[in-house]
XYZ file of C-alpha atoms in Angstrom:
785
model
C 138.709 -168.911 23.913
C 140.834 -165.802 23.823
C 139.979 -162.164 23.303
C 139.650 -161.230 19.690
C 138.553 -164.721 18.696
C 135.357 -165.326 16.792
C 132.427 -165.252 19.167
C 130.180 -168.304 19.005
C 127.235 -166.009 19.619
C 127.910 -163.343 17.007
C 130.502 -164.561 14.534
C 132.336 -161.229 14.882
C 136.043 -160.780 15.460
C 136.430 -157.041 15.978
C 134.991 -154.917 18.773
C 132.500 -156.382 21.268
C 129.020 -156.244 19.699
C 126.196 -154.133 21.042
C 123.392 -155.685 23.055
C 120.873 -155.087 20.267
C 122.933 -157.337 17.991
C 123.461 -160.153 20.466
C 120.224 -160.520 22.425
C 118.026 -161.832 19.562
C 120.646 -164.475 18.795
C 120.505 -165.786 22.357
C 116.881 -166.865 21.924
C 117.994 -169.652 19.581
C 117.843 -172.900 21.636
C 121.006 -174.056 19.872
C 122.889 -171.257 21.676
C 121.568 -171.938 25.171
C 124.065 -174.679 25.953
C 126.898 -172.148 25.490
C 125.950 -170.243 28.661
C 123.206 -172.352 30.281
C 122.546 -175.892 31.394
C 119.285 -177.775 31.972
C 118.086 -178.034 35.565
C 118.024 -181.803 36.295
C 114.887 -181.945 38.419
C 112.913 -179.282 36.519
C 112.106 -180.215 32.912
C 112.045 -177.185 30.623
C 114.095 -175.061 33.046
C 117.576 -173.711 32.402
C 120.242 -172.272 34.685
C 122.199 -169.463 33.010
C 125.515 -167.968 34.072
C 126.032 -164.293 33.205
C 128.247 -161.358 34.103
C 126.661 -157.975 34.839
C 128.298 -154.725 33.724
C 127.895 -151.548 35.758
C 127.770 -153.117 39.220
C 129.560 -151.467 42.137
C 127.960 -152.594 45.377
C 125.564 -154.854 47.235
C 122.658 -152.527 46.465
C 123.331 -153.083 42.750
C 123.066 -156.853 43.252
C 119.757 -156.455 45.072
C 118.451 -154.165 42.332
C 119.243 -156.719 39.627
C 117.680 -159.529 41.630
C 114.502 -157.494 42.173
C 114.260 -156.575 38.479
C 114.685 -160.144 37.254
C 112.373 -161.722 39.826
C 109.536 -159.583 38.457
C 109.893 -161.268 35.050
C 107.345 -164.052 34.438
C 109.165 -167.345 33.968
C 112.238 -166.403 36.043
C 112.196 -168.819 38.971
C 115.271 -167.780 40.943
C 118.078 -165.221 40.770
C 121.343 -164.990 42.664
C 123.821 -162.169 41.991
C 127.187 -161.686 43.691
C 128.316 -158.097 44.276
C 131.928 -159.259 44.649
C 132.301 -161.261 41.423
C 129.585 -159.399 39.417
C 128.300 -162.801 38.306
C 124.764 -164.117 38.430
C 122.846 -167.395 38.133
C 119.352 -167.190 36.713
C 116.950 -170.149 36.607
C 114.213 -169.648 33.991
C 111.545 -171.668 32.203
C 111.785 -171.816 28.427
C 107.996 -171.952 28.048
C 107.439 -168.574 29.732
C 110.490 -166.436 29.021
C 113.473 -166.212 26.671
C 117.034 -165.125 27.564
C 116.731 -161.850 25.649
C 113.697 -160.871 27.735
C 115.263 -161.216 31.174
C 118.524 -159.725 29.881
C 116.552 -156.689 28.624
C 114.929 -156.422 32.065
C 118.401 -156.226 33.634
C 119.430 -153.639 31.052
C 116.356 -151.497 31.795
C 117.487 -151.551 35.415
C 120.832 -150.170 34.237
C 122.986 -153.307 34.150
C 123.972 -155.170 31.009
C 123.940 -158.980 31.236
C 126.629 -160.790 29.236
C 126.921 -164.590 28.848
C 129.736 -165.780 31.094
C 131.451 -167.551 28.191
C 131.334 -164.547 25.850
C 134.483 -164.419 23.727
C 134.601 -160.636 24.187
C 134.255 -160.663 27.969
C 137.988 -160.310 28.522
C 138.094 -157.477 25.956
C 135.242 -155.714 27.756
C 137.145 -155.939 31.019
C 140.198 -154.442 29.349
C 138.112 -151.581 27.930
C 136.621 -150.957 31.353
C 140.103 -150.875 32.851
C 141.372 -148.460 30.175
C 138.455 -146.090 30.785
C 139.082 -146.230 34.523
C 142.748 -145.352 33.963
C 141.838 -142.403 31.736
C 139.335 -141.024 34.255
C 141.834 -141.482 37.068
C 144.575 -139.795 35.036
C 142.445 -136.757 34.183
C 141.363 -136.408 37.815
C 144.939 -136.729 39.045
C 146.363 -134.193 36.592
C 143.642 -131.628 37.300
C 143.916 -132.234 41.047
C 147.616 -131.351 41.031
C 147.004 -128.149 39.072
C 144.098 -127.091 41.290
C 146.203 -127.726 44.392
C 148.901 -125.492 42.894
C 146.345 -122.660 42.595
C 144.836 -123.338 46.038
C 148.148 -123.326 47.893
C 148.778 -119.548 47.766
C 145.361 -118.941 49.349
C 146.194 -121.334 52.198
C 149.547 -119.732 53.055
C 148.683 -116.067 52.394
C 148.242 -113.831 55.426
C 145.379 -111.329 55.553
C 146.128 -108.503 53.133
C 148.850 -110.405 51.243
C 146.653 -111.263 48.234
C 144.592 -108.824 46.206
C 140.921 -109.738 45.640
C 141.419 -109.790 41.874
C 144.237 -112.320 42.145
C 142.176 -114.465 44.511
C 139.288 -114.436 42.015
C 141.660 -115.293 39.154
C 142.901 -118.337 41.022
C 139.299 -119.374 41.652
C 138.421 -119.075 37.952
C 141.495 -121.108 36.987
C 140.498 -123.801 39.481
C 136.923 -123.780 38.134
C 138.159 -124.303 34.563
C 140.441 -127.176 35.651
C 137.617 -128.787 37.618
C 135.292 -128.950 34.597
C 137.047 -131.990 32.984
C 136.862 -133.769 36.329
C 133.138 -133.026 36.626
C 132.242 -133.868 33.023
C 134.575 -136.785 32.314
C 135.960 -138.303 35.514
C 132.676 -138.091 37.452
C 130.629 -139.389 34.526
C 129.977 -142.932 35.849
C 128.883 -141.652 39.263
C 126.368 -139.202 37.759
C 125.051 -141.722 35.217
C 124.416 -144.316 37.901
C 122.831 -141.765 40.233
C 120.444 -140.521 37.483
C 119.520 -144.117 36.709
C 118.750 -144.720 40.383
C 116.584 -141.611 40.583
C 114.634 -142.633 37.482
C 114.062 -146.093 38.970
C 113.268 -144.612 42.411
C 115.930 -146.568 44.218
C 119.174 -145.966 46.112
C 122.667 -147.301 45.482
C 126.076 -146.309 46.776
C 126.678 -144.022 43.803
C 123.796 -141.706 44.780
C 125.327 -140.202 47.962
C 128.730 -139.997 46.274
C 127.299 -138.191 43.219
C 125.358 -135.844 45.481
C 128.554 -135.019 47.361
C 130.431 -134.272 44.148
C 127.639 -132.145 42.710
C 127.108 -130.170 45.900
C 130.822 -129.442 46.292
C 131.178 -128.231 42.712
C 127.953 -126.221 42.879
C 128.944 -124.460 46.124
C 132.399 -123.674 44.755
C 130.970 -122.452 41.437
C 128.553 -120.155 43.262
C 131.474 -118.751 45.259
C 133.464 -118.197 42.054
C 130.677 -116.439 40.151
C 129.513 -114.393 43.173
C 132.407 -113.817 45.594
C 130.204 -111.608 47.768
C 127.327 -114.082 48.045
C 126.533 -116.482 50.876
C 128.909 -119.102 49.400
C 131.655 -116.649 48.429
C 133.781 -116.954 51.540
C 135.546 -120.078 50.371
C 135.678 -122.455 47.401
C 136.392 -126.207 47.551
C 137.711 -127.130 44.107
C 140.785 -128.686 45.715
C 138.606 -130.895 47.933
C 136.380 -131.750 44.957
C 139.233 -132.892 42.707
C 141.026 -134.681 45.532
C 138.142 -136.849 46.708
C 137.180 -137.644 43.085
C 140.762 -138.773 42.525
C 140.799 -140.851 45.713
C 137.447 -142.500 44.904
C 138.527 -143.323 41.360
C 141.861 -144.671 42.601
C 140.066 -146.936 45.069
C 137.669 -148.220 42.415
C 140.485 -148.783 39.955
C 142.374 -150.890 42.485
C 139.198 -152.788 43.394
C 138.616 -153.427 39.690
C 142.108 -154.837 39.262
C 141.757 -157.097 42.275
C 138.291 -158.270 41.254
C 139.613 -159.104 37.802
C 142.257 -161.302 39.373
C 139.492 -163.387 40.942
C 137.084 -163.258 38.007
C 139.898 -163.822 35.518
C 140.756 -167.198 37.056
C 137.218 -168.487 36.512
C 137.025 -167.008 33.022
C 140.378 -168.567 32.167
C 138.937 -171.928 33.130
C 135.636 -171.394 31.317
C 137.403 -170.249 28.134
C 139.988 -173.024 28.257
C 138.450 -175.051 25.427
C 139.486 -174.196 21.855
C 137.030 -172.612 19.404
C 137.529 -175.331 16.812
C 139.371 -178.584 16.258
C 140.538 -180.800 13.400
C 138.157 -183.747 12.943
C 139.133 -186.786 10.883
C 136.994 -187.567 7.831
C 136.176 -191.161 6.759
C 138.894 -190.939 4.067
C 141.538 -190.047 6.684
C 141.790 -186.332 5.857
C 140.973 -183.626 8.403
C 138.456 -180.790 8.504
C 138.232 -177.972 11.022
C 134.898 -177.859 12.872
C 133.491 -175.989 15.864
C 134.006 -177.832 19.142
C 130.276 -177.807 19.889
C 129.679 -179.877 16.728
C 131.752 -182.798 17.979
C 129.938 -186.060 18.616
C 130.814 -189.199 20.534
C 133.010 -191.434 18.370
C 134.651 -188.628 16.374
C 138.428 -188.799 16.012
C 140.170 -185.438 16.322
C 143.776 -184.295 16.028
C 145.126 -182.224 18.911
C 148.437 -180.530 18.244
C 151.076 -179.633 20.823
C 150.084 -176.464 22.688
C 146.349 -176.996 22.156
C 143.725 -177.965 24.712
C 141.774 -181.194 24.434
C 138.216 -180.299 23.321
C 136.387 -183.215 24.982
C 136.888 -186.244 27.199
C 138.286 -189.160 25.240
C 140.965 -191.783 24.632
C 144.222 -191.394 22.727
C 144.197 -193.702 19.697
C 147.536 -192.655 18.211
C 150.637 -191.005 19.619
C 151.853 -190.250 23.135
C 152.396 -186.941 24.862
C 152.730 -185.070 28.153
C 149.557 -183.377 29.397
C 149.109 -180.479 31.809
C 146.028 -181.269 33.935
C 146.870 -178.937 36.811
C 143.870 -176.614 36.528
C 141.466 -179.562 36.472
C 143.012 -182.049 38.901
C 145.180 -179.944 41.210
C 148.301 -181.884 40.173
C 151.207 -179.543 39.463
C 153.345 -181.814 37.256
C 152.642 -182.823 33.633
C 151.323 -186.369 33.235
C 152.524 -188.848 30.590
C 149.733 -190.172 28.377
C 150.520 -193.080 26.031
C 148.147 -194.396 23.381
C 145.083 -195.936 25.012
C 145.038 -193.587 28.007
C 142.159 -191.270 28.841
C 142.386 -187.488 28.580
C 139.983 -184.850 29.888
C 138.611 -181.754 28.218
C 140.408 -178.541 29.118
C 143.781 -180.186 29.796
C 146.681 -179.009 27.617
C 148.642 -181.141 25.182
C 152.292 -180.184 25.741
C 154.713 -182.149 23.593
C 153.336 -183.960 20.515
C 150.425 -184.093 18.102
C 148.008 -186.939 18.945
C 144.737 -188.419 17.740
C 141.894 -188.698 20.240
C 138.566 -190.508 20.023
C 135.775 -188.466 21.631
C 133.857 -190.244 24.424
C 132.050 -187.379 26.196
C 131.142 -183.892 25.007
C 129.489 -180.772 26.381
C 127.944 -181.042 29.812
C 128.962 -184.687 30.185
C 132.657 -183.829 30.400
C 134.484 -183.483 33.672
C 135.552 -180.018 32.535
C 131.918 -178.857 32.269
C 131.148 -180.236 35.717
C 134.108 -178.365 37.246
C 133.111 -175.124 35.502
C 129.545 -175.478 36.810
C 130.826 -176.005 40.355
C 133.158 -172.997 40.250
C 130.479 -170.818 38.688
C 128.005 -171.822 41.401
C 130.564 -170.908 44.058
C 131.235 -167.525 42.431
C 127.561 -166.546 42.650
C 126.626 -168.029 46.017
C 126.266 -165.818 49.088
C 127.351 -166.712 52.624
C 124.937 -165.847 55.409
C 127.110 -162.943 56.606
C 127.146 -161.496 53.083
C 123.363 -161.826 52.794
C 123.041 -159.888 56.059
C 125.278 -157.125 54.675
C 123.166 -157.004 51.497
C 119.953 -156.668 53.498
C 121.215 -153.736 55.541
C 122.875 -151.947 52.577
C 119.760 -150.084 51.379
C 118.475 -149.064 54.844
C 121.991 -147.929 55.674
C 122.097 -145.710 52.575
C 118.773 -144.144 53.529
C 120.250 -143.453 56.954
C 123.294 -141.856 55.310
C 121.102 -139.420 53.375
C 119.102 -138.551 56.484
C 122.263 -138.048 58.558
C 123.756 -135.782 55.905
C 120.547 -133.744 55.735
C 120.446 -133.380 59.515
C 124.079 -132.215 59.579
C 123.367 -129.571 56.925
C 120.361 -128.252 58.853
C 122.402 -128.063 62.055
C 125.275 -126.097 60.520
C 123.297 -123.933 58.055
C 122.551 -120.997 60.416
C 126.244 -120.549 61.153
C 127.716 -120.895 57.645
C 125.725 -122.253 54.669
C 128.824 -123.112 52.672
C 130.417 -124.953 55.552
C 127.085 -126.698 56.269
C 126.916 -128.110 52.749
C 130.510 -129.323 52.917
C 129.784 -131.057 56.219
C 126.884 -132.798 54.492
C 129.198 -133.802 51.648
C 131.713 -135.284 54.084
C 128.943 -137.327 55.749
C 127.659 -138.566 52.367
C 131.072 -139.758 51.275
C 132.607 -141.117 54.463
C 129.600 -143.280 55.337
C 129.303 -145.002 51.951
C 129.153 -148.721 52.969
C 131.443 -150.095 50.255
C 133.779 -151.706 52.762
C 130.882 -153.335 54.617
C 129.461 -154.891 51.456
C 132.890 -156.143 50.331
C 134.017 -157.479 53.704
C 132.662 -161.023 53.384
C 132.380 -161.807 49.635
C 135.888 -160.559 48.865
C 137.368 -162.888 51.481
C 135.200 -165.849 50.470
C 136.008 -165.523 46.768
C 139.730 -165.124 47.422
C 139.634 -168.225 49.617
C 137.668 -170.237 47.033
C 140.238 -169.314 44.393
C 143.120 -170.382 46.638
C 141.413 -173.713 47.375
C 140.778 -174.307 43.669
C 144.494 -173.889 42.992
C 145.149 -176.570 45.640
C 142.682 -178.973 44.031
C 139.547 -178.313 46.125
C 136.437 -176.956 44.412
C 133.953 -175.069 46.583
C 130.301 -175.699 45.693
C 128.855 -173.325 48.317
C 130.741 -170.333 49.702
C 128.843 -170.511 53.004
C 130.402 -173.946 53.569
C 133.750 -172.206 54.142
C 132.190 -170.429 57.104
C 130.775 -173.708 58.460
C 133.981 -175.693 57.931
C 135.870 -173.315 60.202
C 133.777 -174.489 63.181
C 133.897 -178.309 62.730
C 135.528 -180.400 65.449
C 134.936 -183.904 63.994
C 135.915 -185.188 60.574
C 134.597 -188.586 59.510
C 136.058 -190.647 56.647
C 134.616 -193.462 54.632
C 137.280 -196.120 54.074
C 136.973 -197.830 50.705
C 137.760 -195.440 47.864
C 138.357 -192.563 50.267
C 141.198 -193.424 52.645
C 142.104 -196.260 50.313
C 142.424 -196.209 46.549
C 140.350 -198.277 44.140
C 143.267 -200.673 43.933
C 144.925 -203.468 45.900
C 148.544 -204.125 46.800
C 150.203 -207.541 47.067
C 151.259 -208.142 50.664
C 152.325 -211.803 50.959
C 152.778 -214.875 48.720
C 152.930 -218.585 49.431
C 153.761 -221.271 46.846
C 153.759 -225.058 46.559
C 157.075 -226.671 47.478
C 159.385 -226.710 44.498
C 157.947 -223.496 43.021
C 159.411 -220.106 43.827
C 157.004 -217.287 44.753
C 158.289 -215.134 41.881
C 157.643 -217.947 39.399
C 154.117 -218.370 40.741
C 153.530 -214.606 40.484
C 154.692 -214.597 36.855
C 152.223 -217.390 36.056
C 149.438 -215.556 37.881
C 150.238 -212.349 35.989
C 149.963 -214.272 32.711
C 146.315 -214.992 33.524
C 145.585 -211.725 35.306
C 146.589 -209.505 32.402
C 143.529 -210.785 30.515
C 141.167 -209.434 33.214
C 140.191 -205.915 34.297
C 139.292 -206.917 37.857
C 141.095 -204.782 40.516
C 142.718 -207.912 41.975
C 144.026 -208.890 38.539
C 145.454 -205.416 37.982
C 147.180 -205.615 41.381
C 148.891 -208.910 40.467
C 150.053 -207.559 37.099
C 151.407 -204.432 38.796
C 153.204 -206.507 41.449
C 154.872 -208.659 38.785
C 155.969 -205.581 36.850
C 157.360 -203.984 40.029
C 159.536 -207.087 40.576
C 160.713 -207.058 36.958
C 158.922 -210.337 36.137
C 157.609 -211.140 32.663
C 154.099 -212.554 32.541
C 153.937 -215.997 30.935
C 151.937 -216.511 27.749
C 148.661 -218.395 27.999
C 145.984 -219.423 25.494
C 142.310 -220.363 25.612
C 141.602 -217.681 28.213
C 138.165 -217.735 29.842
C 136.951 -215.407 32.586
C 133.991 -216.122 34.828
C 132.702 -212.866 36.239
C 133.231 -212.560 39.981
C 135.050 -215.919 40.221
C 138.308 -215.921 38.309
C 140.250 -216.611 35.107
C 141.318 -219.918 33.608
C 143.712 -220.535 30.713
C 146.142 -223.069 29.283
C 149.878 -222.342 29.251
C 151.702 -222.727 25.960
C 153.905 -225.847 25.684
C 157.046 -223.724 25.757
C 155.980 -222.300 29.124
C 155.222 -225.542 30.940
C 158.236 -227.405 29.555
C 160.501 -228.250 32.474
C 158.073 -226.893 35.092
C 155.850 -228.526 37.683
C 152.661 -227.213 36.057
C 150.102 -229.837 35.199
C 147.462 -228.854 32.643
C 145.295 -225.748 32.750
C 145.724 -222.955 35.285
C 143.042 -221.267 37.352
C 143.346 -217.921 39.158
C 140.604 -216.698 41.455
C 138.641 -217.583 44.570
C 139.167 -220.749 46.573
C 135.944 -222.296 45.261
C 136.843 -221.447 41.660
C 140.292 -222.998 42.008
C 139.011 -226.051 43.897
C 141.133 -225.453 46.973
C 140.302 -225.109 50.642
C 140.246 -221.529 51.885
C 142.065 -220.743 55.116
C 140.437 -219.096 58.101
C 142.076 -215.716 57.524
C 139.746 -212.771 57.005
C 142.215 -211.106 54.638
C 141.601 -210.908 50.905
C 143.286 -213.856 49.166
C 143.395 -215.065 45.584
C 144.593 -218.539 44.638
C 146.455 -220.117 41.721
C 145.884 -223.798 40.932
C 146.539 -226.315 38.173
C 144.910 -229.679 37.542
C 146.925 -231.185 40.392
C 145.606 -228.659 42.901
C 146.894 -225.656 44.794
C 149.937 -223.829 43.383
C 150.081 -220.511 45.241
C 148.201 -218.045 47.423
C 148.435 -214.263 47.135
C 147.353 -212.107 50.052
C 146.313 -208.597 49.084
C 145.438 -205.538 51.049
C 143.812 -202.270 50.136
C 146.317 -199.617 49.171
C 146.079 -196.523 51.338
C 146.280 -193.216 49.548
C 149.912 -192.064 49.720
C 149.245 -189.100 52.002
C 146.426 -190.594 54.108
C 148.518 -190.954 57.276
C 150.015 -187.471 56.891
C 146.555 -185.996 56.360
C 145.174 -187.647 59.507
C 148.135 -186.304 61.493
C 147.596 -182.814 60.038
C 143.890 -182.862 60.914
C 144.683 -183.912 64.469
C 147.208 -181.106 64.620
C 144.368 -178.732 63.763
C 142.446 -180.006 66.804
C 139.959 -182.222 64.956
C 138.881 -185.680 66.049
C 139.188 -188.167 63.182
C 136.733 -191.054 62.792
C 136.142 -193.839 60.244
C 132.679 -195.118 59.303
C 132.872 -197.936 56.765
C 130.658 -200.596 55.293
C 133.629 -202.964 54.974
C 134.419 -205.838 57.345
C 135.433 -204.676 60.842
C 138.750 -206.535 60.584
C 139.653 -204.698 57.372
C 138.689 -201.383 58.955
C 140.862 -202.138 61.997
C 143.888 -202.842 59.793
C 143.509 -199.518 57.976
C 142.938 -197.680 61.265
C 146.120 -199.215 62.708
C 148.136 -197.916 59.744
C 146.671 -194.454 60.337
C 147.239 -194.500 64.098
C 143.530 -194.575 64.993
C 142.228 -196.536 67.986
C 139.303 -198.986 68.148
C 137.008 -196.367 69.699
C 137.549 -194.099 66.659
C 136.305 -196.541 64.007
C 133.165 -198.430 63.112
C 132.962 -201.151 60.448
C 130.162 -203.112 58.856
C 127.977 -200.011 58.546
C 124.941 -199.823 56.307
C 124.115 -196.330 54.940
C 121.525 -195.881 57.680
C 124.104 -196.930 60.297
C 126.489 -194.215 59.104
C 123.724 -191.613 59.234
C 122.675 -192.736 62.735
C 126.281 -192.499 64.009
C 126.585 -189.037 62.479
C 123.358 -187.867 64.103
C 124.481 -189.167 67.497
C 127.651 -187.108 67.219
C 125.660 -184.030 66.229
C 123.269 -184.474 69.146
C 126.304 -184.612 71.434
C 127.204 -181.117 70.247
C 129.846 -181.949 67.634
C 130.024 -180.188 64.283
C 130.910 -182.865 61.773
C 132.582 -182.856 58.361
C 132.129 -186.029 56.279
C 134.445 -187.294 53.531
C 133.117 -189.957 51.144
C 133.032 -191.103 47.567
C 130.449 -193.852 47.073
C 126.750 -193.872 46.289
C 126.076 -195.266 49.767
C 127.685 -192.142 51.257
C 124.958 -189.868 49.853
C 122.709 -189.828 52.973
C 125.514 -189.193 55.450
C 127.073 -186.505 53.216
C 123.709 -184.754 53.056
C 123.316 -184.967 56.835
C 126.761 -183.644 57.772
C 127.425 -180.002 58.566
C 130.060 -179.990 55.810
C 130.629 -182.648 53.171
C 133.689 -183.482 51.047
C 133.549 -185.811 48.056
C 136.382 -186.954 45.835
C 136.713 -185.964 42.203
C 136.014 -189.473 40.919
C 132.844 -189.773 43.012
C 129.530 -190.533 41.370
C 127.515 -187.390 40.407
C 124.874 -188.017 43.089
C 127.559 -188.076 45.784
C 129.065 -184.845 44.466
C 125.633 -183.197 44.445
C 125.376 -183.764 48.222
C 128.805 -182.312 48.962
C 130.074 -178.810 49.684
C 133.672 -179.391 48.589
C 135.040 -181.627 45.825
C 138.648 -182.791 46.123
C 140.342 -183.296 42.769
C 143.259 -185.632 42.182
C 144.423 -188.539 44.341
C 145.586 -186.658 47.431
C 143.759 -186.163 50.724
C 146.124 -183.436 51.934
C 143.953 -180.633 50.448
C 141.242 -181.538 53.000
C 143.496 -180.470 55.879
C 144.478 -177.387 53.890
C 140.787 -176.565 53.364
C 140.143 -176.691 57.127
C 143.095 -174.403 57.765
C 142.035 -172.072 54.943
C 138.470 -171.849 56.268
C 139.690 -170.769 59.685
C 141.935 -168.133 58.163
C 139.006 -166.969 56.020
C 136.687 -166.509 58.984
C 139.433 -164.619 60.790
C 139.869 -162.278 57.798
C 136.083 -161.792 57.499
C 135.888 -160.778 61.170
C 138.798 -158.367 60.699
C 137.090 -156.828 57.658
C 133.761 -156.429 59.428
C 135.344 -154.897 62.535
C 137.326 -152.537 60.322
C 134.232 -151.466 58.343
C 132.167 -150.924 61.490
C 134.987 -149.229 63.397
C 135.837 -146.935 60.484
C 132.251 -145.676 60.292
C 131.915 -145.395 64.063
C 135.006 -143.169 64.171
C 134.593 -141.093 61.017
C 130.856 -140.378 61.013
C 130.969 -138.260 64.226
C 134.052 -136.454 62.908
C 132.232 -135.618 59.673
C 129.037 -134.515 61.439
C 130.971 -132.184 63.769
C 132.790 -130.677 60.785
C 136.221 -132.015 61.688
C 136.595 -134.159 58.561
C 136.988 -132.252 55.269
C 135.460 -133.684 52.091
C 138.788 -134.621 50.504
C 139.819 -136.560 53.594
C 136.410 -138.279 53.651
C 137.007 -139.417 50.065
C 140.444 -140.691 50.972
C 139.024 -142.527 53.995
C 136.267 -144.182 51.965
C 138.704 -145.357 49.266
C 141.242 -146.517 51.840
C 138.581 -148.410 53.777
C 137.422 -150.379 50.735
C 141.011 -150.945 49.687
C 141.969 -152.288 53.098
C 139.121 -154.808 52.978
C 140.111 -156.096 49.540
C 143.842 -156.201 50.289
C 143.192 -158.004 53.548
C 141.050 -160.553 51.694
C 143.768 -161.110 49.104
C 146.046 -162.390 51.866
C 143.978 -165.559 51.587
C 145.305 -166.090 48.063
C 148.779 -166.814 49.447
C 148.957 -170.567 50.037
C 152.222 -170.363 51.935
C 150.946 -167.985 54.610
C 150.165 -169.182 58.161
C 150.931 -172.858 57.501
C 150.027 -175.035 60.490
C 151.243 -178.349 59.103
C 154.389 -179.463 60.855
C 157.638 -179.801 58.957
C 157.536 -183.586 59.178
C 153.964 -183.661 57.923
C 154.751 -181.356 55.014
C 157.704 -183.549 54.097
C 155.486 -186.656 54.169
C 152.988 -184.948 51.910
C 155.731 -183.948 49.475
C 157.130 -187.467 49.413
C 153.631 -188.888 48.910
C 153.057 -186.638 45.905
């Protein structure tokens, strides 16, 4: 959904509506699914995703959480100061969305549904206002500096008192637009905090601005008074400009992170053309689609639901949902997923899953959960934010009292410098900015982060354990060897087997059909096809097929017992072909490793991790896969029940190892839940995904190694940010208290400190930086893709 489109909540297409118009509409249960989803294990409870306007810091997030937790019916609240997003769990029997949204608004923060069509427009308006305030402050700052410069360079007696006063009055007039317009948000937020009897980062900043202007105004109106010795309009306009510049840059960088999630959430179209019973088409809202509907999706449009193409073929861009960078060909009969883009031709699609059942909705829910989660380091920063601000106010007051006997004007400016330089913006941004940037980079590589704190944990793992079937291997088999009865060529036997196999959906049958197609063989025609589940397929060749061949009667393809032949002693997977005379051919199959499995194992070892395999499959099959991956017998364990996997994991943990587990099956649920960090694959069952911290989209395993590398870089950046924030305050606070740091320089230092933290975190968005994969490994991964 794009800006300017009709909002599903309001029906308007012009400016974003006011809260009074929207909130009553959100109490309609029909609208809840647009921004909320039911909580699976809590009947009658909903989890809503919203964006909060007016947030600036960790104290704001804590204020919103406190205000919403006081509402009856609100069970849990989690608000991220970095992304400005929140997740609220509430019970429909006790509270309605408009009520807890009004509670947030009374606290001074407007809650907006995360899927609001006007959200992008609101962000643009916020950016335009920030630019205007910054521009006014910058223009006035330059003019005030022009009037302040003669006072700085004039020697005693060079400037007449009247001229000095004239320059002060001119500076006062030029500072008024900065005070009234540019400082508006700081004063509004500070007044709100005072009314609510709380403290946020805007309070000390607003106090500093007001004190500086008041002292300078007193000196202008009464040059002979106690504050008449000097005015500070230049410092006032400069630190306002620096603070606004820092916030504007933070806003732009935050929008880069938030915009990626909003682009995903608003990827579905507003409406789609649905086919009527008479074959004509009508345009309906996407939320009105039902399973079984046939819709027309034109080139350039996004698919509105999961479904199957019933007419036409096209190329589809699934990169944002699967991590695959290249368009995928989709002929008639293939499946498409909601949110992917139709690129080349108009097609008809039959809807199979809508709403929350689609893969698109599941991915959005995972990304939204990651955007609002808080790592442990960030929670610590949030907890100390308010006490720190109280300490800032006390320190500023103590500095003023110390300096007041010597020079009241100078004492107040020292207090201003302390108020501004100690504002803990950088401390509160240090961790969440890095975590969100890292989560965005991983999402672009095809790894969704369910919990941000898992990034911190992943950086410390030293073991990584893989399930085999469906994880290291694909849900498919590959033909390895063939044997045929004397007088029959292996290719001829394979063509006969493919003739039967193409009538079955069993993985072994699909492998035989694929092998025949890869060799350019045409499957023979058969009739009277019968399939016995779990055993095999039998059919009768047409007379034209068996003419001139050694085939006698009906054909059977399947297990040894089904075909009436004697199985050999091999523990490999074999399927047999037989006619009425007996055995015709044997086909030995093996599990197909994922294309980049070996390269991924090598990359993980290069990162210093020990790689292990725990599998429920036969030990011999596990050994064969391990040999292909270069793993030894002491690094694998086959024939494991779910409790065996969990026991092996717990033994490793008791030995002091931090373990990451990669799995995909239902039987992997316990061991995924028990691991320090858990990866599941995108096609995993929902229960398996619910136990995991990371979900790998697509068919590649390479993103797992990239996630480990990214987590280590993230923790390194977080440490750098925290040391910078702490070191900056440790250095600048004494300078401000001793009067060696003027107010304008304090404002510059505060803005630069926050900016450094955000810019340092954005380094994590560069996927090419600090690669540890060797050149050979990278080449293998490229060839595998």
